[in-house]
Amino acid sequence: MEQKYLIRTFGCQMNEHDSERIGGLLLSDGMSPTNDAADARVIVLNTCAIRENADNKLYGNLGHLKPLKDRRPDLKIVVAGCLAQKDQGLIQRKAPWVDVVIGTHALPNLLELLRRAEIEGPQMDVREYTETFPSALPAARADDVRAWVSVAVGCDNACTFCIVPLVRGPQRSRSIGEILAEVQDLASRGVTEVTLLGQNVNTYGRDLTVPGSARRPLFARLLREVDGVTGIRRIRFTSPHPHDFTSDVIDAMAGCEHVCEHIHFPLQSGSDRVLRAMRRSYRRERYLEWLARIRSAIPGVAVSTDIIVGFPGETERDFEDTLDVVGRATFDSAYTFQYSPRPGTRAATMEDQVPKDVVQERFDRLLTLQERVSLERNRAQVGRTFEVLVEGEGKRDGSTQARTRTNRIVHLAAPLQRGTFADVRVTAASAHHLTGEVVSVQEALVV
Ligand code: 5AD
Ligand code: SF4
């Protein structure tokens, strides 16, 4: 009987992409995917350490899997990802029924660890470094039109709230040649949109030694090269750090036909005092200046951001500074987070942790303001025509969900095939999506 695997992912895009790699490895071993835990021979929980509820979710899931494992000892349970890297021993202590704990650098060894677990019992591999870049592994991609491409892993910054440098290590970039080969291969399979992934994409290449440009970021060059790949019509990337955002990247964004007019530009806080405590090296006015430069160089660009509310020591005054920047920056959308202490980070041991009810109250105010701004920004699109890429079926029968280059979701009443490019006129707007009508269908790809 064919053996099945199930992967549950709790985390960011980087994790989603790692899950595609894990799926690729299991497929290459002759297994096939299932959504039903009862059918699965291998269950992988791919975890994220950035936000606290990921550990609650992990232990909740492991608790639910215990009776299944008791009934079927041949079931193999794998915990992968950042939490596995960080909480290695703890996972094995709290959930001794886990068969494999595999860190972010050890993915290439998954099949071997599964085989060893069969014979020797629980395995753990949380090495600090691997020679094999995760993207060198086969991938079971979730989407045949859009794809993630990992360009660098790890991060050289030390934002005091963030666990990433601890679990993913220093930045390591992939060579431009390897990235291009992957993008070309994707294009030859019909993928038209790629998202370049890195913790801090605009320092991409700083760790590579290229004759003549040692220790200089190569992200602008990478954008230009990917822009030249035939068949790729949309290029996105995430995330840049405002500190390293250089004008050559703005120029490349403006000059490359296929680089989308959207930038994710994490603010984190609008208070200079808090930014300093976070070890984010830009300040509010500089951030706003950069935003103005980006907007003047790239007409119509949409900007999204990340904001943390309730960082230790954040006062009402600091928070009002954040509201002020949010009001002035007019972000198209924002991911807002309540600060959560990650053990091992500098901020986790800072004094003046902000009480939960205060964080909640500030968070609600921020959300109300941003919803109003997002709605205004979306309403300004009504009556205009945009190119969209159809991503799939909508919620209602015969409807379609599509996306503009500026990363706005558009609901359409027409049933269009995934992968189709169409021009649509926007007829209505809400804070989180637009509604549109099809003006013309550019091309219907057979996918
Ligand atoms: N608490 C809350 N939010 C966090 N983020 C990262 N670490 C934390 C934390 N400890 C948010 C940041 C980052 C995004 C991916 O997650 O805003 O940009
Ligand atoms: Fe974390 Fe800061 Fe690196 Fe982003 S730049 S991954 S927030 S340390």
JSON list of N, CA, C and O in Angstrom, two decimals, residues 306-344:
[
{"chain": "A", "resi": 306, "resn": "ASP", "atom": "N", "xyz": [4.85, 45.81, 9.10]},
{"chain": "A", "resi": 306, "resn": "ASP", "atom": "CA", "xyz": [4.65, 45.05, 10.34]},
{"chain": "A", "resi": 306, "resn": "ASP", "atom": "C", "xyz": [4.79, 46.02, 11.51]},
{"chain": "A", "resi": 306, "resn": "ASP", "atom": "O", "xyz": [5.72, 46.85, 11.50]},
{"chain": "A", "resi": 307, "resn": "ILE", "atom": "N", "xyz": [3.93, 45.90, 12.48]},
{"chain": "A", "resi": 307, "resn": "ILE", "atom": "CA", "xyz": [4.03, 46.76, 13.68]},
{"chain": "A", "resi": 307, "resn": "ILE", "atom": "C", "xyz": [3.84, 45.90, 14.93]},
{"chain": "A", "resi": 307, "resn": "ILE", "atom": "O", "xyz": [2.94, 45.06, 14.98]},
{"chain": "A", "resi": 308, "resn": "ILE", "atom": "N", "xyz": [4.70, 46.13, 15.89]},
{"chain": "A", "resi": 308, "resn": "ILE", "atom": "CA", "xyz": [4.58, 45.43, 17.18]},
{"chain": "A", "resi": 308, "resn": "ILE", "atom": "C", "xyz": [4.04, 46.41, 18.22]},
{"chain": "A", "resi": 308, "resn": "ILE", "atom": "O", "xyz": [4.56, 47.52, 18.36]},
{"chain": "A", "resi": 309, "resn": "VAL", "atom": "N", "xyz": [3.01, 46.00, 18.92]},
{"chain": "A", "resi": 309, "resn": "VAL", "atom": "CA", "xyz": [2.43, 46.84, 19.98]},
{"chain": "A", "resi": 309, "resn": "VAL", "atom": "C", "xyz": [2.84, 46.25, 21.32]},
{"chain": "A", "resi": 309, "resn": "VAL", "atom": "O", "xyz": [2.78, 45.03, 21.51]},
{"chain": "A", "resi": 310, "resn": "GLY", "atom": "N", "xyz": [3.25, 47.14, 22.26]},
{"chain": "A", "resi": 310, "resn": "GLY", "atom": "CA", "xyz": [3.51, 46.68, 23.62]},
{"chain": "A", "resi": 310, "resn": "GLY", "atom": "C", "xyz": [4.91, 46.14, 23.83]},
{"chain": "A", "resi": 310, "resn": "GLY", "atom": "O", "xyz": [5.13, 45.31, 24.72]},
{"chain": "A", "resi": 311, "resn": "PHE", "atom": "N", "xyz": [5.87, 46.62, 23.04]},
{"chain": "A", "resi": 311, "resn": "PHE", "atom": "CA", "xyz": [7.27, 46.26, 23.31]},
{"chain": "A", "resi": 311, "resn": "PHE", "atom": "C", "xyz": [7.61, 46.72, 24.73]},
{"chain": "A", "resi": 311, "resn": "PHE", "atom": "O", "xyz": [7.10, 47.74, 25.19]},
{"chain": "A", "resi": 312, "resn": "PRO", "atom": "N", "xyz": [8.49, 45.99, 25.47]},
{"chain": "A", "resi": 312, "resn": "PRO", "atom": "CA", "xyz": [8.78, 46.37, 26.85]},
{"chain": "A", "resi": 312, "resn": "PRO", "atom": "C", "xyz": [9.15, 47.84, 26.97]},
{"chain": "A", "resi": 312, "resn": "PRO", "atom": "O", "xyz": [9.95, 48.35, 26.19]},
{"chain": "A", "resi": 313, "resn": "GLY", "atom": "N", "xyz": [8.54, 48.51, 27.94]},
{"chain": "A", "resi": 313, "resn": "GLY", "atom": "CA", "xyz": [8.84, 49.92, 28.18]},
{"chain": "A", "resi": 313, "resn": "GLY", "atom": "C", "xyz": [8.03, 50.87, 27.30]},
{"chain": "A", "resi": 313, "resn": "GLY", "atom": "O", "xyz": [8.16, 52.08, 27.44]},
{"chain": "A", "resi": 314, "resn": "GLU", "atom": "N", "xyz": [7.21, 50.35, 26.38]},
{"chain": "A", "resi": 314, "resn": "GLU", "atom": "CA", "xyz": [6.42, 51.25, 25.51]},
{"chain": "A", "resi": 314, "resn": "GLU", "atom": "C", "xyz": [5.42, 52.03, 26.37]},
{"chain": "A", "resi": 314, "resn": "GLU", "atom": "O", "xyz": [4.60, 51.44, 27.07]},
{"chain": "A", "resi": 315, "resn": "THR", "atom": "N", "xyz": [5.53, 53.35, 26.32]},
{"chain": "A", "resi": 315, "resn": "THR", "atom": "CA", "xyz": [4.59, 54.18, 27.09]},
{"chain": "A", "resi": 315, "resn": "THR", "atom": "C", "xyz": [3.44, 54.60, 26.18]},
{"chain": "A", "resi": 315, "resn": "THR", "atom": "O", "xyz": [3.50, 54.42, 24.96]},
{"chain": "A", "resi": 316, "resn": "GLU", "atom": "N", "xyz": [2.44, 55.23, 26.79]},
{"chain": "A", "resi": 316, "resn": "GLU", "atom": "CA", "xyz": [1.32, 55.76, 26.01]},
{"chain": "A", "resi": 316, "resn": "GLU", "atom": "C", "xyz": [1.84, 56.76, 24.96]},
{"chain": "A", "resi": 316, "resn": "GLU", "atom": "O", "xyz": [1.41, 56.77, 23.81]},
{"chain": "A", "resi": 317, "resn": "ARG", "atom": "N", "xyz": [2.81, 57.55, 25.36]},
{"chain": "A", "resi": 317, "resn": "ARG", "atom": "CA", "xyz": [3.41, 58.54, 24.47]},
{"chain": "A", "resi": 317, "resn": "ARG", "atom": "C", "xyz": [4.09, 57.84, 23.27]},
{"chain": "A", "resi": 317, "resn": "ARG", "atom": "O", "xyz": [3.94, 58.28, 22.12]},
{"chain": "A", "resi": 318, "resn": "ASP", "atom": "N", "xyz": [4.85, 56.78, 23.56]},
{"chain": "A", "resi": 318, "resn": "ASP", "atom": "CA", "xyz": [5.51, 56.02, 22.48]},
{"chain": "A", "resi": 318, "resn": "ASP", "atom": "C", "xyz": [4.46, 55.48, 21.53]},
{"chain": "A", "resi": 318, "resn": "ASP", "atom": "O", "xyz": [4.61, 55.52, 20.31]},
{"chain": "A", "resi": 319, "resn": "PHE", "atom": "N", "xyz": [3.40, 54.94, 22.13]},
{"chain": "A", "resi": 319, "resn": "PHE", "atom": "CA", "xyz": [2.37, 54.35, 21.28]},
{"chain": "A", "resi": 319, "resn": "PHE", "atom": "C", "xyz": [1.70, 55.41, 20.41]},
{"chain": "A", "resi": 319, "resn": "PHE", "atom": "O", "xyz": [1.42, 55.19, 19.23]},
{"chain": "A", "resi": 320, "resn": "GLU", "atom": "N", "xyz": [1.50, 56.61, 20.99]},
{"chain": "A", "resi": 320, "resn": "GLU", "atom": "CA", "xyz": [0.92, 57.69, 20.18]},
{"chain": "A", "resi": 320, "resn": "GLU", "atom": "C", "xyz": [1.85, 58.06, 19.02]},
{"chain": "A", "resi": 320, "resn": "GLU", "atom": "O", "xyz": [1.38, 58.43, 17.94]},
{"chain": "A", "resi": 321, "resn": "ASP", "atom": "N", "xyz": [3.15, 57.95, 19.25]},
{"chain": "A", "resi": 321, "resn": "ASP", "atom": "CA", "xyz": [4.10, 58.18, 18.14]},
{"chain": "A", "resi": 321, "resn": "ASP", "atom": "C", "xyz": [3.86, 57.16, 17.02]},
{"chain": "A", "resi": 321, "resn": "ASP", "atom": "O", "xyz": [3.96, 57.48, 15.84]},
{"chain": "A", "resi": 322, "resn": "THR", "atom": "N", "xyz": [3.58, 55.91, 17.42]},
{"chain": "A", "resi": 322, "resn": "THR", "atom": "CA", "xyz": [3.30, 54.89, 16.40]},
{"chain": "A", "resi": 322, "resn": "THR", "atom": "C", "xyz": [2.02, 55.27, 15.64]},
{"chain": "A", "resi": 322, "resn": "THR", "atom": "O", "xyz": [1.99, 55.23, 14.40]},
{"chain": "A", "resi": 323, "resn": "LEU", "atom": "N", "xyz": [0.98, 55.66, 16.38]},
{"chain": "A", "resi": 323, "resn": "LEU", "atom": "CA", "xyz": [-0.27, 56.05, 15.70]},
{"chain": "A", "resi": 323, "resn": "LEU", "atom": "C", "xyz": [0.00, 57.21, 14.75]},
{"chain": "A", "resi": 323, "resn": "LEU", "atom": "O", "xyz": [-0.52, 57.25, 13.63]},
{"chain": "A", "resi": 324, "resn": "ASP", "atom": "N", "xyz": [0.85, 58.13, 15.18]},
{"chain": "A", "resi": 324, "resn": "ASP", "atom": "CA", "xyz": [1.16, 59.30, 14.36]},
{"chain": "A", "resi": 324, "resn": "ASP", "atom": "C", "xyz": [1.84, 58.87, 13.05]},
{"chain": "A", "resi": 324, "resn": "ASP", "atom": "O", "xyz": [1.45, 59.32, 11.96]},
{"chain": "A", "resi": 325, "resn": "VAL", "atom": "N", "xyz": [2.84, 58.00, 13.15]},
{"chain": "A", "resi": 325, "resn": "VAL", "atom": "CA", "xyz": [3.52, 57.55, 11.93]},
{"chain": "A", "resi": 325, "resn": "VAL", "atom": "C", "xyz": [2.54, 56.77, 11.04]},
{"chain": "A", "resi": 325, "resn": "VAL", "atom": "O", "xyz": [2.52, 56.95, 9.82]},
{"chain": "A", "resi": 326, "resn": "VAL", "atom": "N", "xyz": [1.71, 55.94, 11.65]},
{"chain": "A", "resi": 326, "resn": "VAL", "atom": "CA", "xyz": [0.75, 55.16, 10.86]},
{"chain": "A", "resi": 326, "resn": "VAL", "atom": "C", "xyz": [-0.20, 56.10, 10.12]},
{"chain": "A", "resi": 326, "resn": "VAL", "atom": "O", "xyz": [-0.51, 55.89, 8.95]},
{"chain": "A", "resi": 327, "resn": "GLY", "atom": "N", "xyz": [-0.62, 57.17, 10.79]},
{"chain": "A", "resi": 327, "resn": "GLY", "atom": "CA", "xyz": [-1.50, 58.16, 10.14]},
{"chain": "A", "resi": 327, "resn": "GLY", "atom": "C", "xyz": [-0.79, 58.84, 8.98]},
{"chain": "A", "resi": 327, "resn": "GLY", "atom": "O", "xyz": [-1.37, 59.08, 7.92]},
{"chain": "A", "resi": 328, "resn": "ARG", "atom": "N", "xyz": [0.50, 59.15, 9.15]},
{"chain": "A", "resi": 328, "resn": "ARG", "atom": "CA", "xyz": [1.24, 59.87, 8.10]},
{"chain": "A", "resi": 328, "resn": "ARG", "atom": "C", "xyz": [1.68, 58.95, 6.97]},
{"chain": "A", "resi": 328, "resn": "ARG", "atom": "O", "xyz": [1.77, 59.37, 5.82]},
{"chain": "A", "resi": 329, "resn": "ALA", "atom": "N", "xyz": [2.00, 57.71, 7.32]},
{"chain": "A", "resi": 329, "resn": "ALA", "atom": "CA", "xyz": [2.56, 56.80, 6.30]},
{"chain": "A", "resi": 329, "resn": "ALA", "atom": "C", "xyz": [1.48, 56.28, 5.35]},
{"chain": "A", "resi": 329, "resn": "ALA", "atom": "O", "xyz": [1.78, 55.86, 4.25]},
{"chain": "A", "resi": 330, "resn": "THR", "atom": "N", "xyz": [0.23, 56.32, 5.80]},
{"chain": "A", "resi": 330, "resn": "THR", "atom": "CA", "xyz": [-0.89, 55.77, 5.02]},
{"chain": "A", "resi": 330, "resn": "THR", "atom": "C", "xyz": [-0.53, 54.44, 4.34]},
{"chain": "A", "resi": 330, "resn": "THR", "atom": "O", "xyz": [-0.51, 54.33, 3.12]},
{"chain": "A", "resi": 331, "resn": "PHE", "atom": "N", "xyz": [-0.29, 53.44, 5.18]},
{"chain": "A", "resi": 331, "resn": "PHE", "atom": "CA", "xyz": [0.00, 52.10, 4.66]},
{"chain": "A", "resi": 331, "resn": "PHE", "atom": "C", "xyz": [-1.25, 51.53, 3.99]},
{"chain": "A", "resi": 331, "resn": "PHE", "atom": "O", "xyz": [-2.36, 51.76, 4.45]},
{"chain": "A", "resi": 332, "resn": "ASP", "atom": "N", "xyz": [-1.03, 50.74, 2.97]},
{"chain": "A", "resi": 332, "resn": "ASP", "atom": "CA", "xyz": [-2.16, 50.06, 2.34]},
{"chain": "A", "resi": 332, "resn": "ASP", "atom": "C", "xyz": [-2.65, 48.93, 3.24]},
{"chain": "A", "resi": 332, "resn": "ASP", "atom": "O", "xyz": [-3.84, 48.64, 3.29]},
{"chain": "A", "resi": 333, "resn": "SER", "atom": "N", "xyz": [-1.71, 48.28, 3.91]},
{"chain": "A", "resi": 333, "resn": "SER", "atom": "CA", "xyz": [-2.12, 47.25, 4.88]},
{"chain": "A", "resi": 333, "resn": "SER", "atom": "C", "xyz": [-1.02, 47.09, 5.91]},
{"chain": "A", "resi": 333, "resn": "SER", "atom": "O", "xyz": [0.13, 47.48, 5.67]},
{"chain": "A", "resi": 334, "resn": "ALA", "atom": "N", "xyz": [-1.39, 46.54, 7.06]},
{"chain": "A", "resi": 334, "resn": "ALA", "atom": "CA", "xyz": [-0.39, 46.35, 8.13]},
{"chain": "A", "resi": 334, "resn": "ALA", "atom": "C", "xyz": [-0.66, 45.04, 8.83]},
{"chain": "A", "resi": 334, "resn": "ALA", "atom": "O", "xyz": [-1.80, 44.68, 9.09]},
{"chain": "A", "resi": 335, "resn": "TYR", "atom": "N", "xyz": [0.41, 44.33, 9.12]},
{"chain": "A", "resi": 335, "resn": "TYR", "atom": "CA", "xyz": [0.33, 43.16, 10.00]},
{"chain": "A", "resi": 335, "resn": "TYR", "atom": "C", "xyz": [0.67, 43.68, 11.39]},
{"chain": "A", "resi": 335, "resn": "TYR", "atom": "O", "xyz": [1.79, 44.17, 11.60]},
{"chain": "A", "resi": 336, "resn": "THR", "atom": "N", "xyz": [-0.29, 43.58, 12.29]},
{"chain": "A", "resi": 336, "resn": "THR", "atom": "CA", "xyz": [-0.05, 44.12, 13.62]},
{"chain": "A", "resi": 336, "resn": "THR", "atom": "C", "xyz": [0.10, 42.96, 14.60]},
{"chain": "A", "resi": 336, "resn": "THR", "atom": "O", "xyz": [-0.67, 42.00, 14.54]},
{"chain": "A", "resi": 337, "resn": "PHE", "atom": "N", "xyz": [1.09, 43.07, 15.47]},
{"chain": "A", "resi": 337, "resn": "PHE", "atom": "CA", "xyz": [1.38, 41.98, 16.41]},
{"chain": "A", "resi": 337, "resn": "PHE", "atom": "C", "xyz": [1.39, 42.53, 17.82]},
{"chain": "A", "resi": 337, "resn": "PHE", "atom": "O", "xyz": [1.88, 43.64, 18.05]},
{"chain": "A", "resi": 338, "resn": "GLN", "atom": "N", "xyz": [0.89, 41.74, 18.75]},
{"chain": "A", "resi": 338, "resn": "GLN", "atom": "CA", "xyz": [1.08, 42.08, 20.16]},
{"chain": "A", "resi": 338, "resn": "GLN", "atom": "C", "xyz": [2.43, 41.51, 20.54]},
{"chain": "A", "resi": 338, "resn": "GLN", "atom": "O", "xyz": [2.73, 40.34, 20.25]},
{"chain": "A", "resi": 339, "resn": "TYR", "atom": "N", "xyz": [3.25, 42.32, 21.19]},
{"chain": "A", "resi": 339, "resn": "TYR", "atom": "CA", "xyz": [4.58, 41.85, 21.56]},
{"chain": "A", "resi": 339, "resn": "TYR", "atom": "C", "xyz": [4.47, 40.57, 22.39]},
{"chain": "A", "resi": 339, "resn": "TYR", "atom": "O", "xyz": [3.65, 40.49, 23.30]},
{"chain": "A", "resi": 340, "resn": "SER", "atom": "N", "xyz": [5.28, 39.60, 22.05]},
{"chain": "A", "resi": 340, "resn": "SER", "atom": "CA", "xyz": [5.30, 38.38, 22.85]},
{"chain": "A", "resi": 340, "resn": "SER", "atom": "C", "xyz": [6.74, 38.01, 23.13]},
{"chain": "A", "resi": 340, "resn": "SER", "atom": "O", "xyz": [7.57, 37.95, 22.21]},
{"chain": "A", "resi": 341, "resn": "PRO", "atom": "N", "xyz": [7.10, 37.86, 24.42]},
{"chain": "A", "resi": 341, "resn": "PRO", "atom": "CA", "xyz": [8.52, 37.60, 24.75]},
{"chain": "A", "resi": 341, "resn": "PRO", "atom": "C", "xyz": [8.96, 36.24, 24.23]},
{"chain": "A", "resi": 341, "resn": "PRO", "atom": "O", "xyz": [8.29, 35.24, 24.48]},
{"chain": "A", "resi": 342, "resn": "ARG", "atom": "N", "xyz": [10.03, 36.22, 23.48]},
{"chain": "A", "resi": 342, "resn": "ARG", "atom": "CA", "xyz": [10.58, 34.96, 23.01]},
{"chain": "A", "resi": 342, "resn": "ARG", "atom": "C", "xyz": [11.80, 34.63, 23.86]},
{"chain": "A", "resi": 342, "resn": "ARG", "atom": "O", "xyz": [12.81, 35.37, 23.80]},
{"chain": "A", "resi": 343, "resn": "PRO", "atom": "N", "xyz": [11.72, 33.56, 24.64]},
{"chain": "A", "resi": 343, "resn": "PRO", "atom": "CA", "xyz": [12.86, 33.24, 25.51]},
{"chain": "A", "resi": 343, "resn": "PRO", "atom": "C", "xyz": [14.16, 33.16, 24.71]},
{"chain": "A", "resi": 343, "resn": "PRO", "atom": "O", "xyz": [14.19, 32.58, 23.63]},
{"chain": "A", "resi": 344, "resn": "GLY", "atom": "N", "xyz": [15.20, 33.76, 25.26]},
{"chain": "A", "resi": 344, "resn": "GLY", "atom": "CA", "xyz": [16.49, 33.74, 24.56]},
{"chain": "A", "resi": 344, "resn": "GLY", "atom": "C", "xyz": [16.78, 35.08, 23.88]},
{"chain": "A", "resi": 344, "resn": "GLY", "atom": "O", "xyz": [17.92, 35.37, 23.54]}
]
